[in-house]
Short mmCIF file of N, CA and C in Angstrom, two decimals:
data_model
loop_
_atom_site.label_atom_id
_atom_site.label_comp_id
_atom_site.label_asym_id
_atom_site.label_seq_id
_atom_site.Cartn_x
_atom_site.Cartn_y
_atom_site.Cartn_z
N UNK A 1 222.74 149.14 146.91
CA UNK A 1 222.74 147.85 146.37
C UNK A 1 222.80 147.90 144.81
N UNK A 2 223.58 147.02 144.21
CA UNK A 2 223.78 146.98 142.75
C UNK A 2 222.68 146.28 142.17
N UNK A 3 222.51 146.54 140.95
CA UNK A 3 221.32 145.94 140.22
C UNK A 3 221.45 144.38 140.03
N UNK A 4 222.59 144.03 139.97
CA UNK A 4 222.72 142.49 139.98
C UNK A 4 222.22 141.83 141.27
N UNK A 5 222.64 142.63 142.27
CA UNK A 5 222.06 141.90 143.70
C UNK A 5 220.62 142.01 143.78
N UNK A 6 220.06 143.15 143.32
CA UNK A 6 218.47 143.18 143.42
C UNK A 6 217.87 142.15 142.45
N UNK A 7 218.54 142.10 141.18
CA UNK A 7 218.07 141.03 140.21
C UNK A 7 218.13 139.78 140.85
N UNK A 8 219.24 139.22 141.47
CA UNK A 8 219.29 137.98 142.16
C UNK A 8 218.22 137.89 143.34
N UNK A 9 218.02 138.81 144.08
CA UNK A 9 216.95 138.88 145.19
C UNK A 9 215.74 138.52 144.69
N UNK A 10 215.49 139.26 143.61
CA UNK A 10 214.06 139.28 142.85
C UNK A 10 213.90 137.76 142.45
N UNK A 11 214.77 137.10 141.81
CA UNK A 11 214.59 135.79 141.52
C UNK A 11 214.56 134.66 142.49
N UNK A 12 215.35 135.08 143.68
CA UNK A 12 215.25 134.08 144.89
C UNK A 12 213.82 134.21 145.40
N UNK A 13 213.18 135.24 145.41
CA UNK A 13 211.83 135.58 145.82
C UNK A 13 210.76 134.56 144.96
N UNK A 14 211.08 134.69 143.79
CA UNK A 14 210.12 133.73 142.90
C UNK A 14 210.41 132.34 143.17
N UNK A 15 211.55 131.84 143.36
CA UNK A 15 211.87 130.54 143.52
C UNK A 15 211.55 130.04 144.98
N UNK A 16 211.27 130.98 145.91
CA UNK A 16 210.99 130.54 147.29
C UNK A 16 209.40 130.47 147.13
N UNK A 17 208.70 131.23 146.29
CA UNK A 17 207.09 131.18 146.12
C UNK A 17 206.78 129.82 145.71
N UNK A 18 207.71 129.37 144.57
CA UNK A 18 207.57 128.13 143.86
C UNK A 18 207.71 126.80 144.89
N UNK A 19 208.81 126.97 145.67
CA UNK A 19 209.02 125.97 146.65
C UNK A 19 207.98 125.84 147.56
N UNK A 20 207.47 126.93 148.24
CA UNK A 20 206.59 126.84 149.34
C UNK A 20 205.33 126.36 148.68
N UNK A 21 204.81 126.85 147.39
CA UNK A 21 203.61 126.14 146.87
C UNK A 21 203.70 124.73 146.37
N UNK A 22 204.82 124.28 146.01
CA UNK A 22 205.13 122.97 145.62
C UNK A 22 205.02 122.07 146.87
N UNK A 23 205.43 122.28 147.98
CA UNK A 23 205.28 121.65 149.05
C UNK A 23 203.85 121.54 149.54
N UNK A 24 203.01 122.51 149.43
CA UNK A 24 201.78 122.37 149.91
C UNK A 24 200.78 121.68 148.82
N UNK A 25 201.21 121.81 147.47
CA UNK A 25 200.48 121.31 146.40
C UNK A 25 200.98 120.05 145.95
N UNK A 26 200.29 118.79 146.50
CA UNK A 26 200.67 117.55 146.12
C UNK A 26 200.44 117.23 144.61
N UNK A 27 199.66 118.01 143.85
CA UNK A 27 199.14 117.66 142.67
C UNK A 27 200.34 117.81 141.72
N UNK A 28 201.21 118.61 141.88
CA UNK A 28 202.42 118.86 140.86
C UNK A 28 203.64 118.44 141.12
N UNK A 29 204.26 118.32 140.16
CA UNK A 29 205.81 117.67 140.43
C UNK A 29 206.61 118.63 139.31
N UNK A 30 207.70 119.34 139.89
CA UNK A 30 208.48 120.16 139.07
C UNK A 30 209.31 119.17 138.25
N UNK A 31 209.49 119.18 136.91
CA UNK A 31 210.35 118.46 136.06
C UNK A 31 211.76 119.03 136.17
N UNK A 32 212.85 118.08 136.50
CA UNK A 32 214.05 118.68 136.45
C UNK A 32 214.67 119.29 135.11
N UNK A 33 215.51 120.27 135.30
CA UNK A 33 216.08 120.96 134.38
C UNK A 33 215.28 121.60 133.22
N UNK A 34 213.81 121.91 133.59
CA UNK A 34 213.00 122.53 132.56
C UNK A 34 212.07 123.50 133.49
N UNK A 35 211.31 124.21 132.68
CA UNK A 35 210.32 125.02 133.51
C UNK A 35 209.05 124.52 133.42
N UNK A 36 208.96 123.11 133.40
CA UNK A 36 207.62 122.38 133.33
C UNK A 36 207.26 121.79 134.67
N UNK A 37 205.93 121.71 134.73
CA UNK A 37 205.45 121.01 135.92
C UNK A 37 204.53 119.79 135.40
N UNK A 38 204.44 118.80 136.13
CA UNK A 38 203.61 117.73 135.62
C UNK A 38 202.53 117.39 136.65
N UNK A 39 201.32 117.18 136.31
CA UNK A 39 200.10 116.84 137.02
C UNK A 39 200.41 115.50 137.41
N UNK A 40 200.46 115.13 138.83
CA UNK A 40 200.77 113.79 139.42
C UNK A 40 199.37 112.83 139.52
N UNK A 41 198.25 113.51 139.57
CA UNK A 41 196.96 112.91 139.64
C UNK A 41 195.88 113.64 138.84
N UNK A 42 195.17 112.79 138.10
CA UNK A 42 194.06 113.50 137.50
C UNK A 42 193.09 114.10 138.24
N UNK A 43 192.45 115.16 137.69
CA UNK A 43 191.38 115.79 138.76
C UNK A 43 190.32 116.25 137.63
N UNK A 44 188.97 116.48 138.31
CA UNK A 44 187.88 116.83 137.37
C UNK A 44 187.34 118.07 137.89
N UNK A 45 186.77 118.91 136.96
CA UNK A 45 185.95 120.03 137.09
C UNK A 45 184.71 119.91 136.44
N UNK A 46 183.73 120.14 137.17
CA UNK A 46 182.17 120.17 136.61
C UNK A 46 181.76 121.59 136.32
N UNK A 47 181.48 121.94 135.14
CA UNK A 47 181.13 123.22 134.64
C UNK A 47 179.80 123.63 135.39
N UNK A 48 178.95 122.54 135.43
CA UNK A 48 177.62 122.60 135.99
C UNK A 48 177.66 121.45 137.29
N UNK A 49 178.22 121.85 138.31
CA UNK A 49 178.33 120.87 139.35
C UNK A 49 177.07 120.33 139.98
N UNK A 50 176.05 121.07 140.01
CA UNK A 50 174.81 120.74 140.61
C UNK A 50 174.08 119.59 139.87
N UNK A 51 174.32 119.77 138.30
CA UNK A 51 173.57 118.81 137.45
C UNK A 51 174.50 117.82 136.90
N UNK A 52 175.81 117.99 137.48
CA UNK A 52 176.97 117.10 136.89
C UNK A 52 177.00 116.98 135.31
N UNK A 53 177.13 118.20 134.79
CA UNK A 53 177.23 118.33 133.35
C UNK A 53 178.55 118.94 133.06
N UNK A 54 179.04 118.61 131.79
CA UNK A 54 180.34 119.17 131.38
C UNK A 54 181.47 118.87 132.18
N UNK A 55 181.78 117.63 132.50
CA UNK A 55 183.09 117.28 133.21
C UNK A 55 184.13 117.51 132.43
N UNK A 56 185.13 118.22 133.18
CA UNK A 56 186.51 118.43 132.31
C UNK A 56 187.42 117.66 133.33
N UNK A 57 188.18 116.72 132.56
CA UNK A 57 189.15 115.71 133.22
C UNK A 57 190.58 116.27 132.81
N UNK A 58 191.23 116.69 133.90
CA UNK A 58 192.85 117.13 133.49
C UNK A 58 193.57 115.85 133.71
N UNK A 59 194.27 115.24 132.75
CA UNK A 59 194.88 113.91 133.00
C UNK A 59 196.18 113.97 133.68
N UNK A 60 196.37 112.82 134.43
CA UNK A 60 197.47 112.62 134.79
C UNK A 60 198.79 112.86 133.85
N UNK A 61 199.78 113.32 134.20
CA UNK A 61 200.95 113.40 133.19
C UNK A 61 200.86 114.76 132.35
N UNK A 62 199.81 115.43 132.40
CA UNK A 62 199.68 116.75 131.66
C UNK A 62 200.78 117.58 132.30
N UNK A 63 201.51 118.16 131.10
CA UNK A 63 202.52 119.00 131.59
C UNK A 63 202.06 120.45 131.31
N UNK A 64 202.64 121.43 132.25
CA UNK A 64 202.32 122.82 132.00
C UNK A 64 203.53 123.72 132.54
N UNK A 65 203.76 124.96 131.88
CA UNK A 65 204.83 125.83 132.56
C UNK A 65 203.86 126.99 132.87
N UNK A 66 202.60 127.10 132.92
CA UNK A 66 201.78 128.13 133.31
C UNK A 66 201.95 129.20 132.41
N UNK A 67 201.67 128.75 131.10
CA UNK A 67 201.73 129.85 129.94
C UNK A 67 200.76 131.13 130.30
N UNK A 68 199.73 130.71 130.84
CA UNK A 68 198.83 131.99 130.95
C UNK A 68 199.23 133.02 132.08
N UNK A 69 200.08 132.83 132.60
CA UNK A 69 200.72 133.78 133.66
C UNK A 69 202.10 134.33 133.25
N UNK A 70 202.19 135.48 132.50
CA UNK A 70 203.43 136.16 132.14
C UNK A 70 204.58 135.89 133.29
N UNK A 71 205.80 135.58 132.91
CA UNK A 71 206.81 135.66 134.00
C UNK A 71 206.92 136.83 134.85
N UNK A 72 206.66 137.97 134.27
CA UNK A 72 206.87 139.26 135.00
C UNK A 72 205.74 139.50 136.14
N UNK A 73 204.54 138.78 135.95
CA UNK A 73 203.52 138.76 137.16
C UNK A 73 203.74 137.69 137.86
N UNK A 74 204.53 136.77 137.75
CA UNK A 74 204.67 135.56 138.78
C UNK A 74 205.12 136.12 140.09
N UNK A 75 205.72 137.33 140.08
CA UNK A 75 206.07 137.89 141.56
C UNK A 75 205.12 138.17 142.22
N UNK A 76 203.74 138.52 141.72
CA UNK A 76 202.62 138.75 142.39
C UNK A 76 201.67 137.83 142.45
N UNK A 77 201.77 136.86 141.59
CA UNK A 77 200.59 135.61 141.39
C UNK A 77 201.62 134.44 141.34
N UNK A 78 201.71 133.75 142.29
CA UNK A 78 202.44 132.46 142.15
C UNK A 78 201.56 131.46 141.35
N UNK A 79 202.20 131.02 140.18
CA UNK A 79 201.59 130.21 139.21
C UNK A 79 201.12 128.81 139.81
N UNK A 80 201.63 128.40 141.03
CA UNK A 80 201.25 126.99 141.40
C UNK A 80 200.38 127.31 142.80
N UNK A 81 199.93 128.54 143.09
CA UNK A 81 198.96 128.73 144.14
C UNK A 81 197.58 128.02 144.02
N UNK A 82 196.95 128.08 142.83
CA UNK A 82 195.66 127.55 142.62
C UNK A 82 195.68 126.54 141.45
N UNK A 83 194.83 125.47 141.90
CA UNK A 83 194.72 124.40 140.78
C UNK A 83 193.87 124.94 139.54
N UNK A 84 193.19 126.04 139.62
CA UNK A 84 192.55 126.69 138.62
C UNK A 84 193.36 127.01 137.36
N UNK A 85 194.72 127.35 137.76
CA UNK A 85 195.59 127.76 136.70
C UNK A 85 195.91 126.28 135.80
N UNK A 86 196.09 125.28 136.45
CA UNK A 86 196.19 124.16 135.75
C UNK A 86 195.17 123.78 134.91
N UNK A 87 193.82 124.02 135.45
CA UNK A 87 192.70 123.65 134.69
C UNK A 87 192.68 124.68 133.35
N UNK A 88 192.98 125.97 133.64
CA UNK A 88 192.86 126.99 132.60
C UNK A 88 193.92 126.57 131.43
N UNK A 89 195.05 126.16 131.89
CA UNK A 89 196.08 125.82 130.95
C UNK A 89 195.69 124.61 130.16
N UNK A 90 194.97 123.77 130.58
CA UNK A 90 194.41 122.44 130.08
C UNK A 90 193.31 122.79 128.99
N UNK A 91 192.45 123.89 129.45
CA UNK A 91 191.47 124.33 128.45
C UNK A 91 192.25 124.92 127.29
N UNK A 92 193.08 125.87 127.59
CA UNK A 92 193.63 126.45 126.42
C UNK A 92 194.47 125.49 125.59
N UNK A 93 195.04 124.48 126.13
CA UNK A 93 195.82 123.43 125.37
C UNK A 93 194.83 122.58 124.56
N UNK A 94 193.68 122.58 125.03
CA UNK A 94 192.65 121.60 124.41
C UNK A 94 191.56 122.52 123.85
N UNK A 95 191.70 123.37 123.15
CA UNK A 95 190.92 124.68 122.64
C UNK A 95 189.69 124.12 121.70
N UNK A 96 189.73 122.67 121.37
CA UNK A 96 188.56 122.41 120.54
C UNK A 96 187.21 122.13 121.26
N UNK A 97 187.34 122.29 122.52
CA UNK A 97 186.22 122.07 123.41
C UNK A 97 185.49 123.29 123.80
N UNK A 98 186.41 124.31 124.14
CA UNK A 98 186.00 125.40 124.76
C UNK A 98 186.55 126.65 124.02
N UNK A 99 185.71 127.62 123.85
CA UNK A 99 186.24 128.71 123.42
C UNK A 99 187.21 129.47 124.46
N UNK A 100 188.00 130.48 123.87
CA UNK A 100 188.99 131.22 124.84
C UNK A 100 188.17 131.77 125.81
N UNK A 101 187.05 132.48 125.69
CA UNK A 101 186.16 133.21 126.63
C UNK A 101 185.53 132.45 127.53
N UNK A 102 185.01 131.22 127.12
CA UNK A 102 184.69 130.15 127.97
C UNK A 102 185.67 129.63 129.00
N UNK A 103 186.88 129.35 128.43
CA UNK A 103 187.79 128.93 129.30
C UNK A 103 188.24 129.96 130.28
N UNK A 104 188.19 131.22 130.01
CA UNK A 104 188.49 132.26 130.87
C UNK A 104 187.43 132.34 131.97
N UNK A 105 186.14 132.03 131.52
CA UNK A 105 184.95 132.29 132.51
C UNK A 105 185.13 130.98 133.54
N UNK A 106 185.55 129.74 133.01
CA UNK A 106 185.81 128.83 133.91
C UNK A 106 186.87 128.91 134.86
N UNK A 107 187.98 129.66 134.41
CA UNK A 107 189.06 129.89 135.45
C UNK A 107 188.31 130.89 136.47
N UNK A 108 187.71 131.68 136.07
CA UNK A 108 187.14 132.79 137.20
C UNK A 108 186.17 132.03 138.07
N UNK A 109 185.39 131.12 137.52
CA UNK A 109 184.49 130.22 138.50
C UNK A 109 185.39 129.45 139.36
N UNK A 110 186.40 128.80 138.75
CA UNK A 110 187.20 127.92 139.64
C UNK A 110 187.90 128.74 140.75
N UNK A 111 188.33 129.95 140.39
CA UNK A 111 189.28 130.90 141.45
C UNK A 111 188.01 131.18 142.60
N UNK A 112 186.90 131.45 142.15
CA UNK A 112 185.80 131.68 143.28
C UNK A 112 185.78 130.44 144.15
N UNK A 113 185.89 129.16 143.54
CA UNK A 113 185.66 127.96 144.40
C UNK A 113 186.87 127.79 145.33
N UNK A 114 188.14 128.34 144.73
CA UNK A 114 189.32 128.19 145.60
C UNK A 114 189.58 129.51 146.53
N UNK A 115 188.75 130.24 146.63
CA UNK A 115 188.56 131.49 147.59
C UNK A 115 189.71 132.39 147.36
N UNK A 116 189.96 132.55 146.01
CA UNK A 116 190.95 133.70 145.75
C UNK A 116 190.25 135.20 145.98
N UNK A 117 191.00 135.90 146.41
CA UNK A 117 190.53 137.32 146.77
C UNK A 117 190.10 138.05 145.46
N UNK A 118 189.23 139.04 145.84
CA UNK A 118 188.55 139.78 144.58
C UNK A 118 189.69 140.48 143.70
N UNK A 119 190.77 140.95 144.39
CA UNK A 119 191.95 141.64 143.76
C UNK A 119 192.48 140.60 142.89
N UNK A 120 192.82 139.49 143.48
CA UNK A 120 193.64 138.42 142.68
C UNK A 120 192.54 138.14 141.42
N UNK A 121 191.28 137.83 141.58
CA UNK A 121 190.41 137.44 140.48
C UNK A 121 190.49 138.57 139.47
N UNK A 122 190.40 139.68 139.91
CA UNK A 122 190.23 140.94 138.88
C UNK A 122 191.52 140.89 138.03
N UNK A 123 192.66 140.78 138.73
CA UNK A 123 193.87 140.94 137.86
C UNK A 123 194.10 139.82 137.02
N UNK A 124 193.86 138.46 137.57
CA UNK A 124 194.09 137.36 136.79
C UNK A 124 193.13 137.16 135.47
N UNK A 125 191.89 137.41 135.83
CA UNK A 125 190.97 137.54 134.82
C UNK A 125 191.20 138.60 133.80
N UNK A 126 191.44 139.78 134.17
CA UNK A 126 191.85 140.87 133.27
C UNK A 126 193.05 140.44 132.53
N UNK A 127 193.99 139.95 133.02
CA UNK A 127 195.20 139.46 132.29
C UNK A 127 194.86 138.31 131.20
N UNK A 128 194.29 137.38 131.61
CA UNK A 128 193.93 136.28 130.68
C UNK A 128 193.09 136.97 129.47
N UNK A 129 192.10 137.80 129.83
CA UNK A 129 191.30 138.35 128.79
C UNK A 129 192.24 139.23 127.88
N UNK A 130 193.19 140.06 128.35
CA UNK A 130 194.04 141.07 127.49
C UNK A 130 195.01 140.20 126.64
N UNK A 131 195.73 139.26 127.47
CA UNK A 131 196.99 138.55 126.77
C UNK A 131 196.74 137.26 126.43
N UNK A 132 195.67 136.55 126.75
CA UNK A 132 195.30 135.13 126.63
C UNK A 132 195.41 134.78 125.08
N UNK A 133 195.07 135.65 124.18
CA UNK A 133 195.01 135.42 122.64
C UNK A 133 196.43 134.76 122.29
N UNK A 134 197.42 135.32 122.92
CA UNK A 134 198.83 134.92 122.61
C UNK A 134 199.11 133.37 123.02
N UNK A 135 198.44 132.90 124.02
CA UNK A 135 198.54 131.64 124.52
C UNK A 135 197.66 130.50 123.87
N UNK A 136 196.58 131.04 123.44
CA UNK A 136 195.39 130.15 123.13
C UNK A 136 195.60 129.48 121.91
N UNK A 137 195.64 128.12 121.89
CA UNK A 137 195.79 127.18 120.66
C UNK A 137 194.77 127.14 119.75
#
């Protein structure tokens, strides 16, 4: 197999992951001719759910390109698999409310709620801790 064919196959797999995730995930809409996704309905995350404290509302129409997941890692971790990723991008985008470390901890908590595997959580959390400074506003 030539390098060109392998390269094309590689990106077809990525495209397939996005398509499958988008069909399952009613929350996102892929914007045509861009790498952006739009949140179709607002959703809330409670930092302290039991006491209903620190409600984080991700608004309808928020646009994300999943900055916090490098393109090279998207082969292993589909950016549209967990709503937690959108929450995390929102927290990075609105950095006046939470520090980067707090945003990353909230991501980890949200991944727990969404039943991400231990391996996924380890690599995702490690990735945002190591490379997140580049994307944090």
